[in-house]
Amino acid sequence: MRCDIGKQNKDNVVEKVVSLAKRKGFVFQSSEIYGGLNGCWDYGPLGVELLKNLKEEWWKAMTYREDVEGLDAAILMHPRVWQASGHVDNFTDPMIDCKQCKSRFRLDTLAEQISDKKKEKILRHFPENLSDELTEEFKGIMNSDESVTDKFTAILENENLSAKLLEVTNCPNCGTQGQFTEPRSFNLMFKTFVGPVESSDNAVYLRPETAQGIFVNFLNVQNSSRQKLPFGVAQIGKAFRNEINTKNFLFRTREFEQMEMQYFVKPSDDEKYYAQWKETRMQWYKDLGMTEDKLRFHDHPADKLAHYAKEATDVEYLFPFGWGEIEGIHNRTDFDLSRHEEFSGKSQKYFDEETKEKFIPFIIETSAGASRSFMAFLVDAYNEEEVNNETRVVLKLHPKLAPIKVAIFPLVNKDGMPEIARDIEKGLRPYMKVFYDSKGAVGRRYRRQDENGTPFCVTVDTQTLSDGTVTVRERDSMEQERIHKDELLNYFIVKLK
RNA sequence: GCGGGCAUAACUCAGUUGGUAGAGUGUCAGCUUCCCAAGCUGAAUGUCGCGGGUUCGAAUCCCGUUGCCCGCUCCA
C-alpha cells in the first residue's frame, strides 16, 4: 500500500515536469499535431536556452583547457566505420518471446539460461528431422571445440537451424516447449541512402554515437593541433538509435544528443586518467547544482563490460523512476584505434618523441547525454513550496543553466517606471538573456519567472525615480536588495560567473 | 515486442442510460495595484488523438491505428 502511494507521487513528478515543460515552452512532443512521433521531442524557446547553456558549460569545462581540442564530425560516416566499431555486428539484439509466459529472451544469451546438461540433451536429440544439408551444417558446428553453450548459441544464431532448435527448447522461465516466437532481429542503427538510388551499395547509417567521428579523426586532430599525449578531443552532437522501446520522457529517445570527450593516453597511464576523469565529470554535475545525494557511480562488473571496455562506470542520477545513467566513463583501451587501423589499412600509431616508441594509444571516454542531463537538471530543479498557504512552483536551476537570467519589471505600468525599466532591459540585453514584463500584479510576475527558473528579477519602483536604485529579487530566497541601476550589469555578470 | 491503463481548450480535469461540450487554472484587452499568483470588467480557444463501423443521431458503443504512462523485456 505504502509502496503504491510512493510510486504515485514519483510518477506525478515526471508528469508535472512534462506538463510544465510543455506549458512554459521547454519541451514539446515531436510532430504533435500529427499525433506525435514515438520517442522524439522538440525543444521550445526556454528548452533550447537551457540545452544550449548546458552544452556551453560542458564545452567550456571540457575544451577550454590546454589538453583538449574540439571537433564537429559529420553525422553520416563511411559505412566501414560501423563495421570497425562493431556496431554492424554487435549492435543487434535478435530476440524471442515465449508465447506462454510472455518472457522475452535475447537469442545470444538464451543458452546461458539453460543448464549444460539440458543443452547437451537437446543437442543429442536434435539431429532428428533434419534435411541432409542442415545436418551437415549442424555437424560442422558440433565438431568444433567450443563449449556446449557456444555451440548452442551458434546454432541459435544460424539462420537455417535456429527455428528448429527453438522448437525443441524449453522456455527457461516457464518450461513450455515450442512456444517461442520467431527470432526478430533489431539493428539499432538507422539506415539511409546516399544519393537518389536506394540500394544496399549506397547504404549509410545515422551515427549511433559521436565517438567514432573522434576516433577516425585522431591523427588529423593530433597533427593539426600539435598535441602530444595525453590529450583529448571533444564533440557535441546528435546521435540516433532505433530503440525498441522509448521511455520516460527524454530519458530513452531515438534521437538524442551526446557530449563526448575521448582522451588519448599512453597505455600505461590508462588507470590514472580513468580515475581522474571519473572525479572531474562527477564534480561537473555537482558544480552545476545537481543534488549530490541523487548522484552516484555505478561501476560495471568485469563480466558485464562491453566488448571494447576494460573498465566502465556510469554517472547515475536518481530520477523519479529510479537511478538512470546520465554519463558513461569507459576505458576503451586501444580497441577502437586498432580496429580502425585494421579496417582502413591506415596506421593509427602515435610516435612518442621521448621514448622513441610507436604505439596505439589507449582511450578514456567520457560520454555524457545532453538530453538526459537536460532532463536530470530539469527534474532536479523542480520544486513545489508552500508560501503564504499557496503552492509556489519554482525551477531552482543553476543561474548558468537558467534560460532567462534576468526579468525586468516596472512595479506599476506608469509614472515613468516602464521607461526606466526599458532602459535597464536595453542595457543588459546584449550581455544576457533578459525578459521584460509589465503585465498584472508584480507578485504574479515573480511567480511566473519562478516557473521558468529565472534567477533574478529587477523591479523599478518609486524610489528608483528619486535615487536610481532598483530592487533585485533572488529566486530561491525571494529576498530583495537594492542596487543602483547603473551597477546592474556588473552585479549580474559577477552573479552569473 | 507482450500485458495493463490513459487520450475532451495551452494545462489539470468534468461530461449522467448514445441527443453535435463544460469548469478551474492559464492566456489576451482594459481598469485597479508601491513588492510575491486567488481585486474588477470583458474576450478568445476545442471536427472530444486519428481512421473506420453500428445508429435517425457517437466524446459516449464496436474495430483498427497513433501517442503517453506503468510492468515485463531491452538498453553492445
XYZ file of C-alpha atoms (C1' of nucleotides) in Angstrom:
573
model
C 0.000 0.000 0.000
C 2.634 2.481 1.071
C 4.639 1.422 -1.942
C 1.818 2.317 -4.288
C 1.415 5.763 -2.809
C 5.116 6.334 -3.098
C 5.040 5.266 -6.707
C 2.139 7.551 -7.453
C 3.961 10.517 -6.033
C 7.028 9.669 -8.009
C 5.076 9.366 -11.202
C 3.496 12.707 -10.517
C 6.814 14.471 -10.561
C 7.599 13.348 -14.092
C 4.056 14.151 -15.176
C 4.242 17.564 -13.589
C 7.555 18.283 -15.218
C 6.297 17.121 -18.613
C 3.249 19.315 -18.184
C 5.295 22.303 -17.071
C 7.758 21.692 -19.875
C 5.010 21.971 -22.418
C 3.156 24.839 -20.774
C 6.227 27.001 -20.435
C 7.926 26.041 -23.654
C 10.762 23.764 -22.612
C 9.822 20.589 -24.450
C 7.097 19.678 -26.924
C 6.327 16.324 -28.371
C 7.646 15.947 -31.892
C 5.073 16.345 -34.678
C 2.388 16.711 -32.056
C -0.361 17.891 -34.422
C 0.072 14.654 -36.386
C -0.295 12.525 -33.275
C 3.340 12.610 -32.286
C 6.339 10.527 -33.257
C 7.329 7.893 -30.762
C 10.353 8.803 -28.727
C 11.061 12.163 -30.305
C 10.819 15.540 -28.594
C 11.297 19.151 -29.609
C 12.931 21.830 -27.520
C 10.874 25.009 -27.192
C 12.021 28.594 -26.570
C 13.073 28.020 -22.969
C 14.244 24.466 -23.539
C 16.617 25.409 -26.281
C 18.190 28.013 -24.000
C 18.581 25.527 -21.173
C 20.042 22.949 -23.521
C 22.366 25.476 -25.110
C 23.576 26.643 -21.691
C 24.116 23.073 -20.602
C 26.181 22.297 -23.689
C 28.084 25.533 -23.360
C 29.038 24.755 -19.769
C 30.221 21.347 -20.848
C 32.123 22.780 -23.791
C 33.874 25.331 -21.603
C 34.679 22.804 -18.906
C 35.944 20.225 -21.371
C 37.672 22.173 -24.128
C 38.797 25.475 -22.604
C 41.922 23.699 -21.461
C 45.310 23.048 -22.942
C 44.955 19.350 -23.499
C 41.556 19.049 -25.201
C 40.598 20.056 -28.740
C 37.133 20.453 -30.175
C 35.654 18.692 -33.167
C 32.386 18.501 -35.043
C 32.276 15.439 -37.264
C 29.528 14.647 -39.761
C 26.603 12.561 -38.659
C 26.934 10.428 -41.790
C 30.129 8.445 -41.970
C 31.611 5.798 -44.188
C 29.744 2.514 -43.585
C 33.007 0.719 -42.848
C 33.327 2.825 -39.704
C 30.456 0.901 -38.163
C 31.890 -2.433 -39.162
C 35.147 -1.496 -37.491
C 33.371 -0.210 -34.399
C 31.414 -3.433 -34.052
C 28.051 -1.769 -34.388
C 27.017 -3.649 -37.513
C 27.607 -6.986 -35.827
C 27.076 -6.253 -32.173
C 24.501 -3.537 -32.185
C 21.789 -6.038 -32.934
C 19.741 -7.987 -30.483
C 17.825 -10.862 -32.016
C 15.112 -11.649 -29.551
C 12.382 -14.169 -28.951
C 9.329 -14.221 -26.746
C 7.726 -17.155 -25.032
C 4.100 -17.039 -26.051
C 3.146 -18.993 -22.960
C 4.601 -16.883 -20.174
C 5.380 -13.743 -22.172
C 9.019 -13.783 -21.146
C 11.480 -12.261 -23.570
C 14.956 -13.552 -24.243
C 17.947 -12.371 -26.167
C 18.925 -15.100 -28.543
C 22.614 -14.688 -27.786
C 22.131 -15.144 -24.063
C 19.393 -17.763 -24.097
C 21.937 -20.583 -23.926
C 23.344 -19.206 -20.689
C 19.965 -19.592 -19.049
C 19.724 -23.289 -19.754
C 21.796 -25.820 -17.837
C 24.628 -27.541 -19.694
C 23.052 -30.910 -19.042
C 19.813 -29.812 -20.611
C 21.580 -28.312 -23.595
C 23.534 -31.488 -24.213
C 20.363 -33.473 -24.039
C 18.608 -31.221 -26.513
C 21.530 -31.267 -28.899
C 21.819 -35.042 -28.717
C 18.270 -35.448 -29.956
C 18.414 -32.502 -32.254
C 19.628 -34.120 -35.496
C 16.282 -35.843 -35.948
C 14.046 -34.451 -38.639
C 16.835 -32.543 -40.347
C 17.474 -32.488 -44.053
C 20.874 -33.790 -45.152
C 22.024 -30.297 -45.910
C 21.129 -28.987 -42.481
C 22.614 -31.998 -40.819
C 25.927 -31.105 -42.416
C 25.720 -27.580 -41.050
C 24.776 -28.933 -37.668
C 27.678 -31.354 -37.590
C 30.018 -28.589 -38.575
C 29.082 -26.647 -35.512
C 29.050 -29.672 -33.213
C 32.519 -30.774 -34.282
C 34.123 -27.529 -33.194
C 35.997 -27.241 -29.914
C 33.608 -24.706 -28.469
C 31.780 -25.120 -25.176
C 28.275 -26.503 -25.250
C 26.928 -23.013 -24.560
C 28.767 -21.572 -27.538
C 27.651 -24.417 -29.771
C 24.082 -23.932 -28.664
C 24.313 -20.213 -29.319
C 25.929 -20.813 -32.693
C 23.004 -22.951 -33.747
C 20.522 -20.434 -32.427
C 22.222 -17.760 -34.474
C 22.335 -19.948 -37.568
C 19.651 -18.768 -39.928
C 18.664 -22.263 -41.028
C 18.895 -24.132 -37.757
C 17.614 -21.563 -35.317
C 13.910 -22.218 -35.707
C 14.366 -25.989 -35.478
C 16.310 -25.713 -32.245
C 13.803 -23.315 -30.732
C 11.064 -25.836 -31.421
C 12.645 -28.348 -29.074
C 13.947 -25.940 -26.454
C 12.030 -25.272 -23.264
C 11.404 -21.780 -22.059
C 13.858 -21.154 -19.183
C 11.117 -19.342 -17.328
C 8.004 -21.494 -17.594
C 9.382 -24.663 -19.139
C 6.952 -24.688 -22.032
C 8.244 -26.146 -25.266
C 7.542 -24.962 -28.775
C 6.035 -21.630 -27.785
C 8.835 -19.300 -28.837
C 8.142 -16.631 -31.395
C 10.339 -16.276 -34.473
C 13.594 -14.532 -33.631
C 13.303 -10.896 -34.506
C 16.482 -9.100 -35.303
C 16.887 -5.480 -34.440
C 19.750 -3.428 -35.686
C 19.643 -0.369 -33.574
C 21.218 1.800 -36.260
C 19.057 3.860 -38.567
C 19.900 3.148 -42.156
C 19.514 5.548 -45.039
C 20.911 6.011 -48.523
C 23.424 8.334 -50.091
C 22.265 9.652 -53.433
C 18.970 9.113 -55.167
C 19.067 5.345 -55.503
C 18.026 3.161 -52.615
C 20.281 0.169 -52.815
C 22.481 -1.679 -50.396
C 25.515 -0.356 -52.266
C 24.949 3.142 -51.035
C 23.520 2.478 -47.589
C 24.832 4.618 -44.773
C 23.903 4.880 -41.131
C 22.916 7.722 -38.894
C 25.628 7.556 -36.269
C 24.576 5.732 -33.101
C 27.311 7.530 -31.165
C 29.534 10.527 -31.798
C 32.657 8.768 -30.574
C 33.624 7.194 -33.885
C 33.856 10.611 -35.509
C 36.527 11.410 -32.975
C 38.420 8.145 -33.384
C 38.694 8.390 -37.143
C 39.973 11.963 -36.792
C 42.502 11.122 -34.121
C 45.550 11.699 -36.313
C 44.017 14.681 -38.128
C 43.481 16.457 -34.847
C 46.784 15.401 -33.397
C 48.768 16.561 -36.405
C 46.943 19.821 -36.926
C 46.886 20.855 -33.291
C 50.409 19.583 -32.487
C 49.069 17.899 -29.369
C 51.098 15.292 -27.522
C 49.758 12.517 -25.337
C 47.840 12.744 -23.211
C 45.241 14.832 -24.950
C 41.555 14.734 -25.668
C 39.104 15.527 -28.442
C 35.622 16.704 -27.554
C 32.453 16.822 -29.550
C 28.782 17.608 -29.054
C 26.256 16.226 -31.462
C 23.139 14.279 -32.248
C 23.138 10.505 -32.308
C 20.409 8.077 -33.295
C 19.391 4.664 -32.057
C 16.358 2.781 -33.231
C 15.423 1.734 -29.729
C 12.828 -0.979 -29.370
C 11.225 0.876 -26.537
C 11.375 4.545 -25.852
C 10.656 5.516 -22.307
C 10.497 8.102 -19.599
C 10.219 11.387 -21.457
C 13.674 12.458 -22.624
C 15.469 9.580 -20.955
C 15.252 6.997 -23.702
C 14.642 8.518 -27.094
C 15.542 7.560 -30.636
C 17.218 10.866 -31.378
C 19.385 12.336 -28.678
C 22.427 14.485 -28.148
C 25.754 13.425 -26.766
C 28.632 15.336 -25.257
C 31.665 13.134 -25.656
C 35.330 13.577 -24.920
C 37.856 10.940 -25.882
C 41.149 11.221 -24.022
C 44.135 9.585 -25.696
C 46.755 8.296 -23.293
C 49.806 6.070 -23.104
C 48.584 2.556 -22.334
C 50.410 2.544 -19.023
C 48.614 5.725 -17.926
C 45.093 4.473 -18.535
C 44.090 3.793 -14.954
C 45.383 7.105 -13.729
C 43.369 9.118 -16.227
C 40.309 6.912 -15.915
C 40.199 7.703 -12.202
C 40.918 11.362 -12.824
C 38.151 11.829 -15.369
C 35.664 9.983 -13.169
C 36.117 12.573 -10.465
C 36.218 15.514 -12.865
C 32.986 14.544 -14.530
C 31.108 13.842 -11.304
C 32.182 17.209 -9.981
C 30.782 18.930 -13.070
C 27.233 17.898 -12.215
C 27.685 18.930 -8.606
C 29.108 22.302 -9.581
C 26.016 22.959 -11.655
C 23.848 22.394 -8.635
C 22.603 18.864 -9.123
C 21.584 17.370 -5.774
C 24.612 15.435 -4.520
C 22.550 12.739 -2.817
C 20.965 11.925 -6.140
C 24.276 11.289 -7.878
C 26.352 8.148 -7.738
C 28.748 5.996 -9.693
C 27.663 2.635 -10.902
C 30.740 0.592 -11.772
C 30.223 -2.128 -14.327
C 31.290 -5.524 -13.044
C 34.109 -7.090 -15.035
C 31.891 -9.805 -16.508
C 29.394 -7.321 -17.885
C 31.758 -4.988 -19.679
C 31.166 -4.111 -23.308
C 33.405 -5.731 -25.845
C 35.674 -2.687 -26.098
C 35.988 -1.768 -22.447
C 38.477 -2.633 -19.760
C 36.774 -0.553 -17.093
C 33.469 1.252 -17.125
C 31.316 3.275 -14.801
C 28.109 5.227 -15.131
C 27.314 8.510 -13.516
C 23.772 7.901 -12.377
C 21.075 10.328 -11.296
C 18.160 9.333 -9.106
C 15.226 10.108 -11.380
C 11.668 9.777 -10.059
C 11.566 6.411 -11.835
C 14.834 5.240 -10.328
C 18.560 5.510 -10.945
C 19.435 6.253 -14.544
C 22.693 6.720 -16.428
C 23.446 10.265 -17.494
C 27.093 9.709 -18.402
C 29.345 6.762 -19.121
C 33.061 6.770 -18.428
C 34.972 3.984 -20.102
C 38.482 2.779 -20.534
C 38.188 1.740 -24.179
C 41.791 0.569 -24.371
C 43.301 0.534 -27.859
C 40.279 -1.302 -29.230
C 38.866 1.475 -31.394
C 42.052 2.743 -32.968
C 43.278 -0.806 -33.547
C 40.068 -1.700 -35.295
C 40.176 1.388 -37.465
C 43.782 0.648 -38.325
C 42.743 -2.863 -39.306
C 39.698 -1.869 -41.324
C 41.124 1.216 -43.015
C 44.621 -0.061 -43.523
C 45.920 3.264 -42.215
C 48.306 3.229 -39.309
C 46.844 4.819 -36.198
C 50.052 4.659 -34.213
C 51.436 7.516 -32.240
C 55.159 8.191 -32.085
C 56.438 9.166 -28.687
C 59.406 11.517 -29.157
C 60.791 10.904 -25.693
C 60.793 7.157 -25.578
C 61.079 6.733 -29.353
C 58.233 4.233 -29.194
C 55.409 3.748 -31.635
C 52.127 2.529 -30.227
C 48.373 2.791 -30.429
C 47.092 4.989 -27.595
C 44.503 3.907 -25.084
C 41.325 5.912 -24.886
C 39.490 7.101 -21.806
C 35.994 8.071 -22.837
C 33.634 10.429 -21.078
C 30.281 10.165 -22.803
C 27.571 12.403 -21.399
C 23.984 12.554 -22.542
C 22.981 16.135 -23.214
C 19.304 15.218 -23.437
C 19.461 13.036 -20.367
C 21.354 15.658 -18.389
C 18.779 18.186 -19.520
C 16.043 16.043 -18.052
C 18.022 15.383 -14.886
C 18.699 19.085 -14.334
C 15.062 19.905 -15.034
C 13.647 17.253 -12.706
C 16.221 18.106 -10.060
C 15.333 21.791 -10.239
C 11.587 21.225 -9.924
C 10.288 22.325 -6.536
C 6.925 22.992 -5.003
C 6.992 25.190 -1.944
C 4.372 26.475 0.456
C 4.435 30.267 0.525
C 1.653 32.073 2.378
C -0.521 28.991 2.158
C -0.080 28.820 -1.572
C 1.998 26.495 -3.653
C 4.912 28.084 -5.420
C 6.339 26.133 -8.337
C 9.951 27.045 -8.826
C 12.716 25.691 -11.003
C 15.851 26.060 -8.966
C 18.152 25.863 -11.931
C 21.732 26.964 -11.546
C 21.940 30.563 -12.851
C 24.359 29.404 -15.534
C 21.756 26.983 -16.846
C 18.664 29.133 -16.432
C 17.114 30.020 -19.801
C 16.372 33.607 -18.771
C 18.895 35.270 -16.496
C 17.095 38.446 -15.519
C 13.488 39.621 -15.744
C 12.844 43.353 -15.599
C 9.594 44.850 -14.322
C 8.172 48.272 -13.692
C 6.344 47.924 -10.367
C 3.373 49.698 -11.919
C 2.921 50.400 -15.555
C 3.029 54.210 -15.268
C 4.787 57.200 -13.681
C 7.829 56.785 -15.887
C 8.696 53.366 -14.490
C 8.257 51.491 -17.779
C 10.700 53.841 -19.483
C 13.377 53.257 -16.879
C 12.753 49.532 -16.929
C 13.066 49.501 -20.706
C 16.374 51.325 -20.431
C 17.645 48.736 -17.996
C 16.495 45.988 -20.328
C 18.307 47.614 -23.233
C 21.494 47.874 -21.220
C 21.515 44.220 -20.167
C 20.218 42.552 -23.308
C 23.500 42.435 -25.251
C 25.109 40.507 -22.399
C 22.490 38.031 -21.239
C 19.051 36.622 -21.945
C 16.597 39.055 -20.349
C 12.832 39.352 -20.289
C 10.634 42.408 -19.871
C 7.164 42.179 -18.346
C 4.776 44.864 -17.191
C 1.515 42.967 -17.050
C -0.546 42.340 -13.916
C 0.489 42.320 -10.295
C 4.203 42.157 -9.643
C 3.790 39.120 -7.408
C 2.276 37.243 -10.273
C 5.193 38.198 -12.490
C 7.648 36.937 -9.883
C 5.883 33.594 -9.690
C 5.781 33.270 -13.432
C 9.535 33.729 -13.570
C 9.941 31.179 -10.768
C 8.345 28.585 -13.008
C 10.781 29.461 -15.763
C 13.733 29.221 -13.414
C 14.744 32.859 -13.867
C 17.208 33.541 -11.030
C 16.822 37.325 -10.815
C 14.051 39.875 -11.150
C 14.685 43.603 -11.270
C 11.843 45.899 -10.257
C 11.694 49.630 -10.857
C 9.666 51.408 -8.151
C 9.011 54.912 -6.830
C 12.350 55.071 -5.122
C 14.037 54.459 -8.456
C 12.630 57.739 -9.671
C 14.448 59.665 -6.951
C 17.698 57.777 -6.334
C 18.146 55.443 -9.308
C 18.137 52.236 -7.259
C 16.033 49.194 -8.098
C 15.188 46.016 -6.214
C 16.809 42.775 -7.259
C 14.789 39.786 -6.153
C 16.522 36.432 -5.895
C 14.506 33.424 -6.987
C 15.242 30.826 -4.301
C 15.240 33.008 -1.196
C 12.733 35.524 -2.612
C 14.811 38.184 -0.849
C 15.408 41.591 -2.308
C 18.268 44.026 -2.220
C 18.565 47.496 -3.647
C 21.137 48.057 -6.343
C 21.765 51.195 -8.332
C 20.544 50.656 -11.878
C 23.927 51.591 -13.301
C 25.547 48.824 -11.253
C 23.237 46.090 -12.500
C 25.360 44.867 -15.386
C 28.419 44.337 -13.194
C 26.278 42.891 -10.450
C 24.793 40.251 -12.712
C 27.993 39.454 -14.549
C 29.554 38.601 -11.186
C 26.475 36.624 -10.105
C 26.373 34.638 -13.316
C 30.074 33.884 -13.422
C 7.663 -6.715 -28.902
C 3.957 -8.553 -24.948
C 0.392 -7.216 -20.967
C -2.357 -3.224 -18.395
C -4.047 1.966 -18.044
C -4.996 6.598 -20.345
C -6.193 10.175 -24.641
C -12.023 16.139 -24.135
C -9.490 24.058 -24.551
C -2.469 25.950 -23.667
C -2.532 22.996 -18.546
C -5.470 19.867 -14.819
C -9.935 17.632 -15.427
C -15.833 17.037 -15.527
C -19.331 15.254 -19.140
C -25.258 11.288 -16.036
C -28.916 5.184 -19.665
C -25.577 7.482 -27.033
C -29.162 13.631 -28.426
C -23.315 17.966 -32.255
C -19.369 20.027 -24.897
C -18.318 22.471 -19.585
C -15.284 24.048 -15.000
C -10.869 25.745 -12.700
C -6.146 27.498 -13.883
C -3.636 29.921 -17.634
C -3.712 33.396 -21.877
C -5.286 38.216 -24.136
C -7.524 43.534 -23.697
C -8.757 47.313 -20.191
C -9.201 49.064 -15.089
C -7.054 48.606 -10.342
C -2.487 47.672 -7.929
C 4.106 50.677 -4.469
C 6.601 44.066 -3.994
C 5.250 37.848 -4.024
C -0.009 34.168 -8.392
C -6.753 33.908 -5.852
C -9.405 42.521 -6.998
C -12.879 44.368 -11.087
C -14.784 44.231 -16.336
C -14.631 41.931 -20.852
C -12.645 38.345 -24.659
C -10.615 34.319 -27.463
C -9.853 28.996 -27.789
C -11.949 22.528 -28.944
C -14.333 18.405 -36.121
C -13.698 15.406 -27.795
C -5.805 11.800 -30.588
C -6.588 9.789 -35.713
C -9.426 6.400 -39.197
C -13.395 3.264 -39.959
C -18.105 0.879 -38.228
C -23.061 0.494 -35.620
C -27.093 4.257 -35.242
C -32.040 8.830 -37.292
C -28.003 10.685 -34.146
C -21.409 8.891 -31.195
C -16.973 12.492 -26.716
C -20.117 8.275 -25.060
C -20.845 1.608 -28.084
C -17.512 -1.706 -31.513
C -12.929 -2.422 -34.527
C -8.339 -0.602 -36.092
C -4.382 2.831 -35.522
C -1.086 6.513 -33.247
C 0.832 8.669 -28.860
C 1.778 8.906 -23.494
C 2.297 6.294 -18.666
C 3.180 1.599 -15.768
C 5.059 -3.593 -15.689
C 7.930 -7.306 -18.431
C 11.793 -7.237 -21.916
C 15.675 -4.376 -23.819
C 19.293 -0.545 -23.208
C 26.809 -3.577 -27.325
